[in-house]
Amino acid sequence: GLLYLPIALGAVSLLYVLLGIVPLQKLYDTIEWPVVVLIGSLIPIGAAMETSGTTAVIARGLVDISEGLPAWAVLTIIMVLTMTLSDVLNNTATTLVAAPIALSVANKLGANPDPFLMAVAVAASYAFLTPIGHKNNTLIMGPGGYSFGDYWRLGLPLELLIIAVSIPMILWVWPL
């Protein structure tokens, strides 16, 4: 609690390099620069979506489409949309895009935002429908002899199982 966490982590990283615990080249090589650039470019996009009202428009559309449905059903829709988005973007990018939308939907429904944000956090981590949703999917595609369609055949039942388990658990731990 003495320092803001990102500053403390940066200071420790710098200290490790200065003390020779971690060589500078190794530190530089282990940083995933495409992810840094992606996150760096999506943060302003997320902020722009929030500032311009885009997240509010998307949230209003989701609320309008799901009018009359209980809040848990809207939560399920948010989870499915986030999982779908995660199949083409990485999980960090998906979270940066989906979290403000989920928060806005929760506010429009007058519901607790915690379950909506947890649904985004959980759903963004499950990208089983494509080989491009997560680097692990891509890594095993060639050596495993998998085709693009193989991910759907196993991934869809797995994602349905995750939804069936996650929604009740999220609602149990973070009630609406």
Coordinates of N, CA, C and O in Angstrom, one line a residue:
G1 N 0.8 -1.2 0.0 CA 0.0 0.0 0.0 C 0.8 1.3 0.0 O 0.3 2.3 0.1
L2 N 2.1 1.1 0.0 CA 3.0 2.3 0.0 C 3.1 3.0 -1.4 O 3.2 4.2 -1.5
L3 N 3.1 2.2 -2.4 CA 3.2 2.7 -3.8 C 2.1 2.2 -4.7 O 1.6 1.1 -4.4
Y4 N 1.8 2.9 -5.7 CA 0.9 2.5 -6.7 C 1.5 1.3 -7.4 O 2.7 1.3 -7.8
L5 N 0.8 0.2 -7.5 CA 1.3 -1.1 -8.0 C 2.1 -1.0 -9.3 O 3.2 -1.6 -9.3
P6 N 1.6 -0.4 -10.3 CA 2.5 -0.3 -11.6 C 3.8 0.3 -11.3 O 4.8 -0.1 -11.9
I7 N 3.8 1.4 -10.5 CA 5.1 2.0 -10.2 C 6.0 1.1 -9.4 O 7.2 1.0 -9.7
A8 N 5.5 0.4 -8.4 CA 6.3 -0.5 -7.6 C 6.9 -1.7 -8.5 O 8.0 -2.0 -8.4
L9 N 6.0 -2.2 -9.4 CA 6.5 -3.3 -10.3 C 7.6 -2.7 -11.2 O 8.6 -3.4 -11.5
G10 N 7.4 -1.6 -11.8 CA 8.4 -1.0 -12.6 C 9.7 -0.7 -11.9 O 10.8 -1.0 -12.4
A11 N 9.6 -0.2 -10.6 CA 10.8 0.0 -9.8 C 11.6 -1.3 -9.5 O 12.8 -1.3 -9.6
V12 N 10.8 -2.4 -9.2 CA 11.4 -3.7 -8.9 C 12.1 -4.2 -10.2 O 13.3 -4.7 -10.1
S13 N 11.5 -4.0 -11.3 CA 12.1 -4.5 -12.6 C 13.4 -3.7 -12.9 O 14.4 -4.3 -13.2
L14 N 13.4 -2.4 -12.6 CA 14.6 -1.6 -12.8 C 15.7 -2.0 -11.8 O 16.8 -2.1 -12.2
L15 N 15.3 -2.3 -10.6 CA 16.2 -2.7 -9.6 C 16.9 -4.0 -9.9 O 18.1 -4.2 -9.8
Y16 N 16.1 -5.0 -10.4 CA 16.6 -6.3 -10.9 C 17.7 -6.1 -12.0 O 18.7 -6.8 -12.0
V17 N 17.4 -5.2 -12.9 CA 18.4 -5.0 -14.0 C 19.6 -4.3 -13.4 O 20.7 -4.7 -13.7
L18 N 19.4 -3.3 -12.6 CA 20.6 -2.6 -12.0 C 21.5 -3.5 -11.2 O 22.7 -3.3 -11.1
L19 N 20.9 -4.4 -10.4 CA 21.6 -5.3 -9.6 C 22.2 -6.5 -10.3 O 22.9 -7.3 -9.8
G20 N 21.8 -6.6 -11.6 CA 22.3 -7.7 -12.4 C 21.6 -9.0 -12.2 O 22.1 -10.1 -12.6
I21 N 20.5 -9.0 -11.5 CA 19.7 -10.2 -11.3 C 19.1 -10.7 -12.6 O 19.1 -11.9 -12.8
V22 N 18.6 -9.8 -13.4 CA 18.1 -10.1 -14.7 C 18.8 -9.2 -15.7 O 18.8 -8.0 -15.6
P23 N 19.5 -9.9 -16.7 CA 20.2 -9.1 -17.7 C 19.2 -8.3 -18.5 O 18.1 -8.8 -18.8
L24 N 19.6 -7.1 -18.9 CA 18.7 -6.2 -19.7 C 18.2 -6.9 -21.0 O 17.0 -6.8 -21.3
Q25 N 19.1 -7.6 -21.7 CA 18.7 -8.3 -22.9 C 17.6 -9.3 -22.7 O 16.7 -9.4 -23.4
K26 N 17.7 -10.1 -21.6 CA 16.7 -11.1 -21.2 C 15.4 -10.4 -21.0 O 14.3 -10.9 -21.4
L27 N 15.4 -9.3 -20.2 CA 14.2 -8.6 -19.9 C 13.6 -8.1 -21.2 O 12.4 -8.3 -21.4
Y28 N 14.4 -7.5 -22.1 CA 13.9 -7.0 -23.4 C 13.3 -8.2 -24.2 O 12.3 -8.0 -24.8
D29 N 14.0 -9.3 -24.3 CA 13.5 -10.5 -25.1 C 12.2 -11.1 -24.6 O 11.5 -11.6 -25.3
T30 N 12.0 -11.0 -23.3 CA 10.8 -11.7 -22.7 C 9.5 -10.8 -22.8 O 8.4 -11.3 -22.5
I31 N 9.7 -9.6 -23.0 CA 8.5 -8.7 -23.2 C 7.8 -9.0 -24.5 O 8.5 -9.0 -25.5
E32 N 6.6 -9.3 -24.4 CA 5.8 -9.5 -25.7 C 5.3 -8.2 -26.3 O 4.3 -7.7 -26.0
W33 N 6.2 -7.7 -27.1 CA 6.0 -6.3 -27.7 C 4.7 -6.2 -28.5 O 4.0 -5.2 -28.4
P34 N 4.3 -7.2 -29.2 CA 3.0 -7.1 -29.9 C 1.8 -6.9 -29.0 O 0.9 -6.1 -29.2
V35 N 1.9 -7.6 -27.8 CA 0.8 -7.4 -26.8 C 0.9 -6.0 -26.2 O -0.2 -5.4 -26.0
V36 N 2.1 -5.5 -25.9 CA 2.2 -4.2 -25.4 C 1.6 -3.1 -26.4 O 0.9 -2.2 -26.0
V37 N 2.0 -3.3 -27.6 CA 1.4 -2.4 -28.7 C -0.1 -2.5 -28.8 O -0.8 -1.5 -28.9
L38 N -0.6 -3.7 -28.8 CA -2.0 -3.9 -28.9 C -2.8 -3.3 -27.7 O -3.7 -2.6 -27.9
I39 N -2.3 -3.5 -26.5 CA -2.9 -2.9 -25.3 C -2.8 -1.4 -25.4 O -3.8 -0.7 -25.1
G40 N -1.6 -0.9 -25.7 CA -1.4 0.5 -25.8 C -2.3 1.2 -26.8 O -2.8 2.3 -26.6
S41 N -2.6 0.5 -27.9 CA -3.5 1.0 -28.9 C -5.0 0.9 -28.6 O -5.9 1.7 -29.0
L42 N -5.3 -0.2 -27.8 CA -6.7 -0.4 -27.4 C -7.2 0.4 -26.2 O -8.4 0.7 -26.1
I43 N -6.3 0.8 -25.4 CA -6.7 1.7 -24.2 C -7.3 3.0 -24.7 O -8.4 3.3 -24.3
P44 N -6.7 3.7 -25.7 CA -7.4 4.9 -26.2 C -8.7 4.6 -26.9 O -9.6 5.4 -26.9
I45 N -8.7 3.4 -27.6 CA -10.0 3.1 -28.3 C -11.1 2.8 -27.3 O -12.2 3.3 -27.5
G46 N -10.8 2.1 -26.2 CA -11.7 1.9 -25.1 C -12.2 3.2 -24.5 O -13.4 3.5 -24.3
A47 N -11.2 4.1 -24.3 CA -11.6 5.5 -23.7 C -12.4 6.3 -24.7 O -13.4 6.9 -24.3
A48 N -12.1 6.2 -26.0 CA -12.8 6.9 -27.0 C -14.2 6.3 -27.1 O -15.2 7.1 -27.3
M49 N -14.4 5.0 -27.0 CA -15.7 4.4 -27.1 C -16.5 4.9 -25.9 O -17.7 5.2 -26.0
E50 N -15.9 5.0 -24.7 CA -16.6 5.5 -23.5 C -17.0 7.0 -23.7 O -18.1 7.4 -23.4
T51 N -16.0 7.8 -24.1 CA -16.2 9.2 -24.2 C -17.2 9.6 -25.3 O -18.0 10.5 -25.1
S52 N -17.1 8.9 -26.4 CA -18.0 9.3 -27.5 C -19.4 8.8 -27.3 O -20.3 9.1 -28.1
G53 N -19.6 7.9 -26.3 CA -20.9 7.3 -26.1 C -21.2 6.0 -26.8 O -22.3 5.5 -26.8
T54 N -20.2 5.5 -27.5 CA -20.4 4.3 -28.3 C -20.8 3.1 -27.3 O -21.6 2.3 -27.7
T55 N -20.1 3.0 -26.2 CA -20.4 1.9 -25.2 C -21.9 2.1 -24.8 O -22.6 1.1 -24.6
A56 N -22.3 3.3 -24.6 CA -23.7 3.5 -24.1 C -24.7 3.1 -25.2 O -25.7 2.5 -24.9
V57 N -24.3 3.4 -26.5 CA -25.2 3.0 -27.6 C -25.3 1.5 -27.7 O -26.4 0.9 -27.8
I58 N -24.1 0.8 -27.6 CA -24.1 -0.6 -27.7 C -24.9 -1.2 -26.5 O -25.7 -2.2 -26.7
A59 N -24.6 -0.7 -25.3 CA -25.3 -1.2 -24.1 C -26.8 -1.0 -24.2 O -27.6 -1.8 -23.9
R60 N -27.2 0.2 -24.7 CA -28.7 0.5 -24.9 C -29.3 -0.5 -25.9 O -30.4 -1.0 -25.7
G61 N -28.5 -0.8 -27.0 CA -29.0 -1.8 -27.9 C -29.2 -3.1 -27.3 O -30.1 -3.8 -27.6
L62 N -28.2 -3.5 -26.5 CA -28.3 -4.8 -25.9 C -29.4 -4.9 -24.9 O -30.2 -5.9 -24.9
V63 N -29.6 -3.8 -24.1 CA -30.8 -3.8 -23.2 C -32.1 -3.8 -24.0 O -33.0 -4.5 -23.6
D64 N -32.2 -3.1 -25.1 CA -33.4 -3.0 -25.9 C -33.7 -4.4 -26.5 O -34.8 -4.9 -26.5
I65 N -32.7 -5.0 -27.0 CA -32.8 -6.4 -27.6 C -33.3 -7.4 -26.6 O -34.1 -8.3 -26.9
S66 N -32.7 -7.3 -25.4 CA -33.0 -8.2 -24.3 C -34.2 -7.8 -23.4 O -34.3 -8.3 -22.3
E67 N -34.9 -6.8 -23.9 CA -36.0 -6.3 -23.0 C -37.0 -7.4 -22.6 O -37.4 -8.2 -23.4
G68 N -37.3 -7.4 -21.3 CA -38.2 -8.4 -20.8 C -37.5 -9.6 -20.3 O -38.1 -10.5 -19.6
L69 N -36.2 -9.8 -20.6 CA -35.4 -10.9 -20.1 C -34.9 -10.6 -18.7 O -34.7 -9.4 -18.4
P70 N -34.8 -11.6 -17.9 CA -34.2 -11.4 -16.6 C -32.7 -11.0 -16.7 O -32.1 -11.2 -17.7
A71 N -32.2 -10.3 -15.7 CA -30.8 -9.8 -15.7 C -29.8 -11.0 -15.9 O -28.8 -10.8 -16.5
W72 N -30.1 -12.2 -15.4 CA -29.2 -13.3 -15.5 C -29.1 -13.7 -17.0 O -28.0 -14.1 -17.5
A73 N -30.2 -13.5 -17.8 CA -30.1 -13.8 -19.2 C -29.3 -12.8 -20.0 O -28.6 -13.1 -20.9
V74 N -29.4 -11.5 -19.6 CA -28.6 -10.5 -20.2 C -27.1 -10.7 -19.8 O -26.3 -10.6 -20.7
L75 N -26.9 -11.1 -18.6 CA -25.5 -11.5 -18.2 C -25.0 -12.6 -19.1 O -23.8 -12.6 -19.5
T76 N -25.8 -13.6 -19.4 CA -25.4 -14.7 -20.3 C -25.1 -14.2 -21.7 O -24.1 -14.6 -22.3
I77 N -25.9 -13.3 -22.2 CA -25.7 -12.7 -23.5 C -24.3 -12.0 -23.5 O -23.6 -12.1 -24.5
I78 N -24.1 -11.2 -22.5 CA -22.8 -10.5 -22.4 C -21.6 -11.5 -22.4 O -20.6 -11.3 -23.1
M79 N -21.8 -12.6 -21.7 CA -20.7 -13.6 -21.6 C -20.5 -14.3 -23.0 O -19.4 -14.4 -23.4
V80 N -21.6 -14.6 -23.7 CA -21.5 -15.2 -25.0 C -20.9 -14.2 -26.0 O -20.0 -14.6 -26.8
L81 N -21.3 -13.0 -26.0 CA -20.7 -12.0 -26.9 C -19.2 -11.8 -26.6 O -18.4 -11.7 -27.5
T82 N -18.8 -11.8 -25.3 CA -17.4 -11.6 -25.0 C -16.6 -12.9 -25.4 O -15.5 -12.7 -25.9
M83 N -17.1 -14.1 -25.2 CA -16.5 -15.3 -25.7 C -16.3 -15.2 -27.2 O -15.2 -15.6 -27.7
T84 N -17.3 -14.8 -27.9 CA -17.2 -14.7 -29.3 C -16.1 -13.7 -29.8 O -15.3 -14.0 -30.7
L85 N -16.1 -12.6 -29.1 CA -15.1 -11.6 -29.4 C -13.7 -12.1 -29.1 O -12.7 -11.9 -29.8
S86 N -13.6 -12.9 -28.0 CA -12.3 -13.4 -27.6 C -11.7 -14.4 -28.6 O -10.5 -14.7 -28.6
D87 N -12.6 -15.0 -29.4 CA -12.2 -15.9 -30.4 C -11.4 -15.3 -31.6 O -10.7 -16.0 -32.4
V88 N -11.5 -14.0 -31.7 CA -10.8 -13.3 -32.8 C -9.8 -12.3 -32.2 O -8.9 -11.8 -33.0
L89 N -9.9 -11.8 -31.0 CA -9.0 -10.9 -30.4 C -8.3 -11.7 -29.2 O -8.9 -12.6 -28.7
N90 N -7.2 -11.1 -28.7 CA -6.7 -11.8 -27.5 C -7.5 -11.4 -26.3 O -8.3 -10.5 -26.3
N91 N -7.3 -12.1 -25.2 CA -8.2 -11.8 -24.0 C -8.0 -10.4 -23.4 O -9.0 -9.9 -22.9
T92 N -6.9 -9.9 -23.5 CA -6.7 -8.5 -22.9 C -7.5 -7.5 -23.8 O -8.2 -6.6 -23.2
A93 N -7.3 -7.6 -25.1 CA -8.0 -6.7 -26.0 C -9.6 -6.9 -25.8 O -10.3 -5.9 -25.8
T94 N -10.0 -8.1 -25.7 CA -11.4 -8.4 -25.5 C -11.9 -7.7 -24.3 O -13.0 -7.1 -24.3
T95 N -11.2 -7.8 -23.2 CA -11.6 -7.3 -21.9 C -11.7 -5.7 -22.0 O -12.6 -5.1 -21.5
L96 N -10.7 -5.1 -22.7 CA -10.7 -3.7 -22.8 C -11.9 -3.2 -23.6 O -12.4 -2.1 -23.4
V97 N -12.4 -4.0 -24.5 CA -13.5 -3.6 -25.3 C -14.8 -3.9 -24.6 O -15.8 -3.1 -24.6
A98 N -14.9 -5.1 -24.0 CA -16.2 -5.6 -23.5 C -16.5 -5.1 -22.1 O -17.7 -4.9 -21.8
A99 N -15.5 -4.8 -21.3 CA -15.8 -4.4 -19.9 C -16.6 -3.1 -19.8 O -17.6 -3.0 -19.1
P100 N -16.3 -2.0 -20.6 CA -17.1 -0.8 -20.5 C -18.5 -1.0 -21.0 O -19.5 -0.4 -20.4
I101 N -18.7 -1.9 -21.9 CA -20.0 -2.2 -22.4 C -20.8 -3.0 -21.3 O -22.0 -2.6 -21.0
A102 N -20.2 -3.9 -20.7 CA -20.8 -4.7 -19.6 C -21.2 -3.8 -18.5 O -22.3 -3.9 -17.9
L103 N -20.3 -2.9 -18.1 CA -20.6 -1.9 -17.0 C -21.7 -1.0 -17.4 O -22.6 -0.8 -16.5
S104 N -21.8 -0.6 -18.6 CA -22.9 0.3 -19.0 C -24.2 -0.5 -19.0 O -25.3 0.0 -18.6
V105 N -24.2 -1.7 -19.5 CA -25.4 -2.6 -19.5 C -25.9 -2.8 -18.0 O -27.1 -2.6 -17.8
A106 N -25.0 -3.0 -17.1 CA -25.4 -3.2 -15.7 C -26.0 -2.0 -15.2 O -27.1 -2.0 -14.5
N107 N -25.4 -0.8 -15.5 CA -26.0 0.4 -15.0 C -27.4 0.7 -15.6 O -28.3 1.2 -14.9
K108 N -27.6 0.4 -16.9 CA -28.9 0.6 -17.5 C -29.9 -0.3 -16.9 O -31.1 0.0 -16.9
L109 N -29.5 -1.5 -16.5 CA -30.4 -2.5 -15.9 C -30.6 -2.2 -14.4 O -31.5 -2.8 -13.8
G110 N -29.8 -1.3 -13.8 CA -29.9 -1.0 -12.4 C -29.4 -2.2 -11.6 O -29.8 -2.4 -10.5
A111 N -28.5 -3.0 -12.2 CA -28.0 -4.2 -11.5 C -26.6 -4.0 -11.0 O -25.9 -3.0 -11.4
N112 N -26.2 -4.9 -10.1 CA -24.8 -4.8 -9.6 C -23.8 -5.1 -10.7 O -23.9 -6.1 -11.4
P113 N -22.8 -4.2 -10.9 CA -21.9 -4.4 -12.1 C -20.9 -5.5 -11.9 O -20.4 -6.0 -12.9
D114 N -20.7 -5.9 -10.6 CA -19.7 -7.0 -10.4 C -19.9 -8.2 -11.2 O -18.9 -8.8 -11.8
P115 N -21.1 -8.8 -11.2 CA -21.3 -10.1 -12.0 C -21.0 -9.8 -13.5 O -20.5 -10.7 -14.2
F116 N -21.4 -8.7 -14.0 CA -21.2 -8.4 -15.4 C -19.7 -8.3 -15.7 O -19.2 -8.8 -16.7
L117 N -18.9 -7.6 -14.9 CA -17.5 -7.5 -15.1 C -16.8 -8.9 -14.9 O -15.9 -9.2 -15.6
M118 N -17.3 -9.7 -14.0 CA -16.7 -11.0 -13.8 C -17.0 -11.9 -15.0 O -16.2 -12.7 -15.4
A119 N -18.2 -11.8 -15.5 CA -18.6 -12.5 -16.7 C -17.6 -12.2 -17.9 O -17.2 -13.1 -18.6
V120 N -17.3 -10.9 -18.0 CA -16.4 -10.5 -19.1 C -15.0 -11.1 -18.8 O -14.3 -11.6 -19.7
A121 N -14.5 -11.0 -17.5 CA -13.2 -11.5 -17.2 C -13.1 -13.0 -17.5 O -12.1 -13.5 -18.0
V122 N -14.1 -13.7 -17.1 CA -14.1 -15.2 -17.3 C -14.2 -15.5 -18.8 O -13.4 -16.2 -19.4
A123 N -15.2 -14.8 -19.5 CA -15.4 -15.2 -20.9 C -14.3 -14.8 -21.8 O -14.0 -15.4 -22.8
A124 N -13.6 -13.7 -21.4 CA -12.4 -13.3 -22.3 C -11.3 -14.3 -22.3 O -10.5 -14.3 -23.2
S125 N -11.3 -15.1 -21.3 CA -10.2 -16.1 -21.1 C -10.5 -17.4 -21.9 O -9.7 -18.3 -21.9
Y126 N -11.7 -17.5 -22.4 CA -12.1 -18.8 -23.1 C -12.3 -18.6 -24.5 O -13.4 -18.2 -25.0
A127 N -11.3 -18.9 -25.3 CA -11.3 -18.7 -26.8 C -11.0 -20.1 -27.4 O -9.9 -20.4 -27.7
F128 N -12.0 -20.9 -27.5 CA -11.8 -22.3 -27.9 C -12.4 -22.5 -29.3 O -12.2 -23.6 -29.9
L129 N -13.0 -21.5 -30.0 CA -13.6 -21.8 -31.3 C -12.7 -21.6 -32.5 O -13.1 -22.0 -33.6
T130 N -11.6 -20.9 -32.3 CA -10.7 -20.7 -33.4 C -9.2 -20.9 -33.0 O -8.9 -20.7 -31.8
P131 N -8.4 -21.1 -33.9 CA -6.9 -21.3 -33.5 C -6.3 -19.9 -33.3 O -5.2 -19.8 -32.8
I132 N -7.0 -18.8 -33.6 CA -6.3 -17.5 -33.5 C -6.8 -16.8 -32.2 O -6.2 -15.7 -31.9
G133 N -7.7 -17.3 -31.5 CA -8.2 -16.7 -30.2 C -7.1 -16.6 -29.1 O -7.1 -15.7 -28.3
H134 N -6.2 -17.6 -29.1 CA -5.2 -17.7 -28.1 C -4.0 -18.3 -28.7 O -4.1 -19.2 -29.5
K135 N -2.8 -17.8 -28.3 CA -1.6 -18.3 -28.9 C -1.4 -19.8 -28.6 O -0.8 -20.5 -29.4
N136 N -1.9 -20.4 -27.5 CA -1.8 -21.8 -27.3 C -2.6 -22.6 -28.3 O -2.1 -23.7 -28.8
N137 N -3.7 -22.1 -28.8 CA -4.5 -22.7 -29.8 C -3.7 -22.8 -31.1 O -3.7 -23.8 -31.8
T138 N -3.0 -21.7 -31.4 CA -2.2 -21.6 -32.6 C -1.0 -22.5 -32.5 O -0.7 -23.2 -33.5
L139 N -0.4 -22.6 -31.4 CA 0.8 -23.4 -31.2 C 0.5 -24.9 -31.4 O 1.4 -25.6 -32.0
I140 N -0.6 -25.4 -31.0 CA -0.9 -26.8 -31.1 C -1.6 -27.2 -32.4 O -1.7 -28.4 -32.8
M141 N -1.9 -26.2 -33.2 CA -2.6 -26.5 -34.5 C -1.8 -27.4 -35.4 O -2.2 -28.4 -35.9
G142 N -0.6 -26.9 -35.7 CA 0.3 -27.6 -36.6 C 0.7 -29.0 -36.1 O 0.5 -30.0 -36.7
P143 N 1.4 -29.0 -34.9 CA 1.9 -30.3 -34.4 C 0.8 -31.3 -34.1 O 0.9 -32.5 -34.2
G144 N -0.4 -30.8 -33.8 CA -1.6 -31.7 -33.5 C -2.3 -32.1 -34.7 O -3.1 -33.0 -34.7
G145 N -2.0 -31.5 -35.8 CA -2.6 -31.9 -37.1 C -4.1 -31.4 -37.1 O -4.9 -32.0 -37.8
Y146 N -4.4 -30.3 -36.4 CA -5.8 -29.8 -36.3 C -6.1 -28.9 -37.5 O -5.2 -28.2 -38.0
S147 N -7.4 -28.9 -37.9 CA -7.8 -27.9 -38.9 C -8.7 -26.9 -38.2 O -9.0 -27.1 -37.0
F148 N -9.0 -25.8 -38.9 CA -9.8 -24.8 -38.3 C -11.1 -25.3 -37.7 O -11.5 -24.9 -36.6
G149 N -11.8 -26.2 -38.4 CA -13.1 -26.8 -38.0 C -13.0 -27.6 -36.7 O -14.0 -27.8 -36.0
D150 N -11.8 -28.2 -36.4 CA -11.6 -29.0 -35.2 C -11.9 -28.2 -34.0 O -12.4 -28.7 -33.0
Y151 N -11.5 -26.9 -34.0 CA -11.7 -26.1 -32.9 C -13.2 -25.9 -32.5 O -13.6 -25.9 -31.4
W152 N -14.0 -25.8 -33.6 CA -15.5 -25.7 -33.3 C -16.1 -26.9 -32.7 O -16.9 -26.9 -31.8
R153 N -15.6 -28.1 -33.3 CA -16.2 -29.3 -32.8 C -16.0 -29.6 -31.3 O -16.9 -30.1 -30.6
L154 N -14.8 -29.3 -30.8 CA -14.5 -29.5 -29.4 C -14.8 -28.2 -28.6 O -15.3 -28.3 -27.5
G155 N -14.5 -27.1 -29.2 CA -14.6 -25.8 -28.5 C -16.1 -25.4 -28.2 O -16.3 -24.9 -27.1
L156 N -17.0 -25.7 -29.1 CA -18.4 -25.3 -28.8 C -19.0 -26.0 -27.6 O -19.5 -25.3 -26.7
P157 N -18.9 -27.3 -27.5 CA -19.4 -27.9 -26.3 C -18.7 -27.5 -25.0 O -19.3 -27.3 -24.0
L158 N -17.4 -27.2 -25.1 CA -16.6 -26.7 -24.0 C -17.1 -25.4 -23.6 O -17.3 -25.1 -22.4
E159 N -17.3 -24.5 -24.5 CA -17.8 -23.1 -24.2 C -19.2 -23.2 -23.6 O -19.5 -22.4 -22.7
L160 N -20.1 -24.1 -24.1 CA -21.4 -24.2 -23.5 C -21.3 -24.7 -22.1 O -22.1 -24.2 -21.2
L161 N -20.4 -25.6 -21.8 CA -20.2 -26.1 -20.5 C -19.7 -25.0 -19.6 O -20.2 -24.9 -18.4
I162 N -18.8 -24.2 -20.1 CA -18.3 -23.1 -19.3 C -19.4 -22.1 -18.9 O -19.5 -21.6 -17.8
I163 N -20.3 -21.8 -19.9 CA -21.4 -20.9 -19.6 C -22.3 -21.5 -18.6 O -22.7 -20.8 -17.6
A164 N -22.6 -22.8 -18.7 CA -23.6 -23.5 -17.8 C -23.0 -23.5 -16.4 O -23.8 -23.4 -15.4
V165 N -21.7 -23.5 -16.2 CA -21.1 -23.6 -14.9 C -20.9 -22.1 -14.4 O -21.1 -21.8 -13.2
S166 N -20.4 -21.3 -15.3 CA -19.9 -19.9 -14.8 C -21.1 -19.0 -14.4 O -21.0 -18.3 -13.4
I167 N -22.2 -19.0 -15.2 CA -23.3 -18.1 -14.8 C -23.8 -18.4 -13.4 O -23.9 -17.4 -12.6
P168 N -24.2 -19.6 -13.1 CA -24.6 -19.8 -11.7 C -23.6 -19.5 -10.6 O -23.9 -18.9 -9.6
M169 N -22.3 -19.8 -10.9 CA -21.3 -19.5 -9.9 C -21.1 -18.0 -9.8 O -20.9 -17.5 -8.6
I170 N -21.0 -17.3 -10.9 CA -20.9 -15.9 -10.8 C -22.1 -15.3 -10.0 O -21.9 -14.4 -9.1
L171 N -23.3 -15.7 -10.3 CA -24.4 -15.2 -9.6 C -24.5 -15.6 -8.1 O -25.0 -14.9 -7.3
W172 N -23.9 -16.7 -7.8 CA -23.8 -17.1 -6.4 C -22.8 -16.3 -5.6 O -23.1 -15.9 -4.5
V173 N -21.7 -16.0 -6.2 CA -20.6 -15.3 -5.6 C -20.9 -13.8 -5.6 O -20.6 -13.0 -4.7
W174 N -21.3 -13.3 -6.8 CA -21.6 -11.9 -7.0 C -23.1 -11.7 -7.4 O -23.4 -11.6 -8.5
P175 N -24.0 -11.7 -6.4 CA -25.4 -11.6 -6.8 C -25.8 -10.3 -7.5 O -25.1 -9.2 -7.3
L176 N -26.8 -10.4 -8.3 CA -27.3 -9.2 -9.1 C -27.9 -8.2 -8.1 O -27.9 -7.0 -8.3

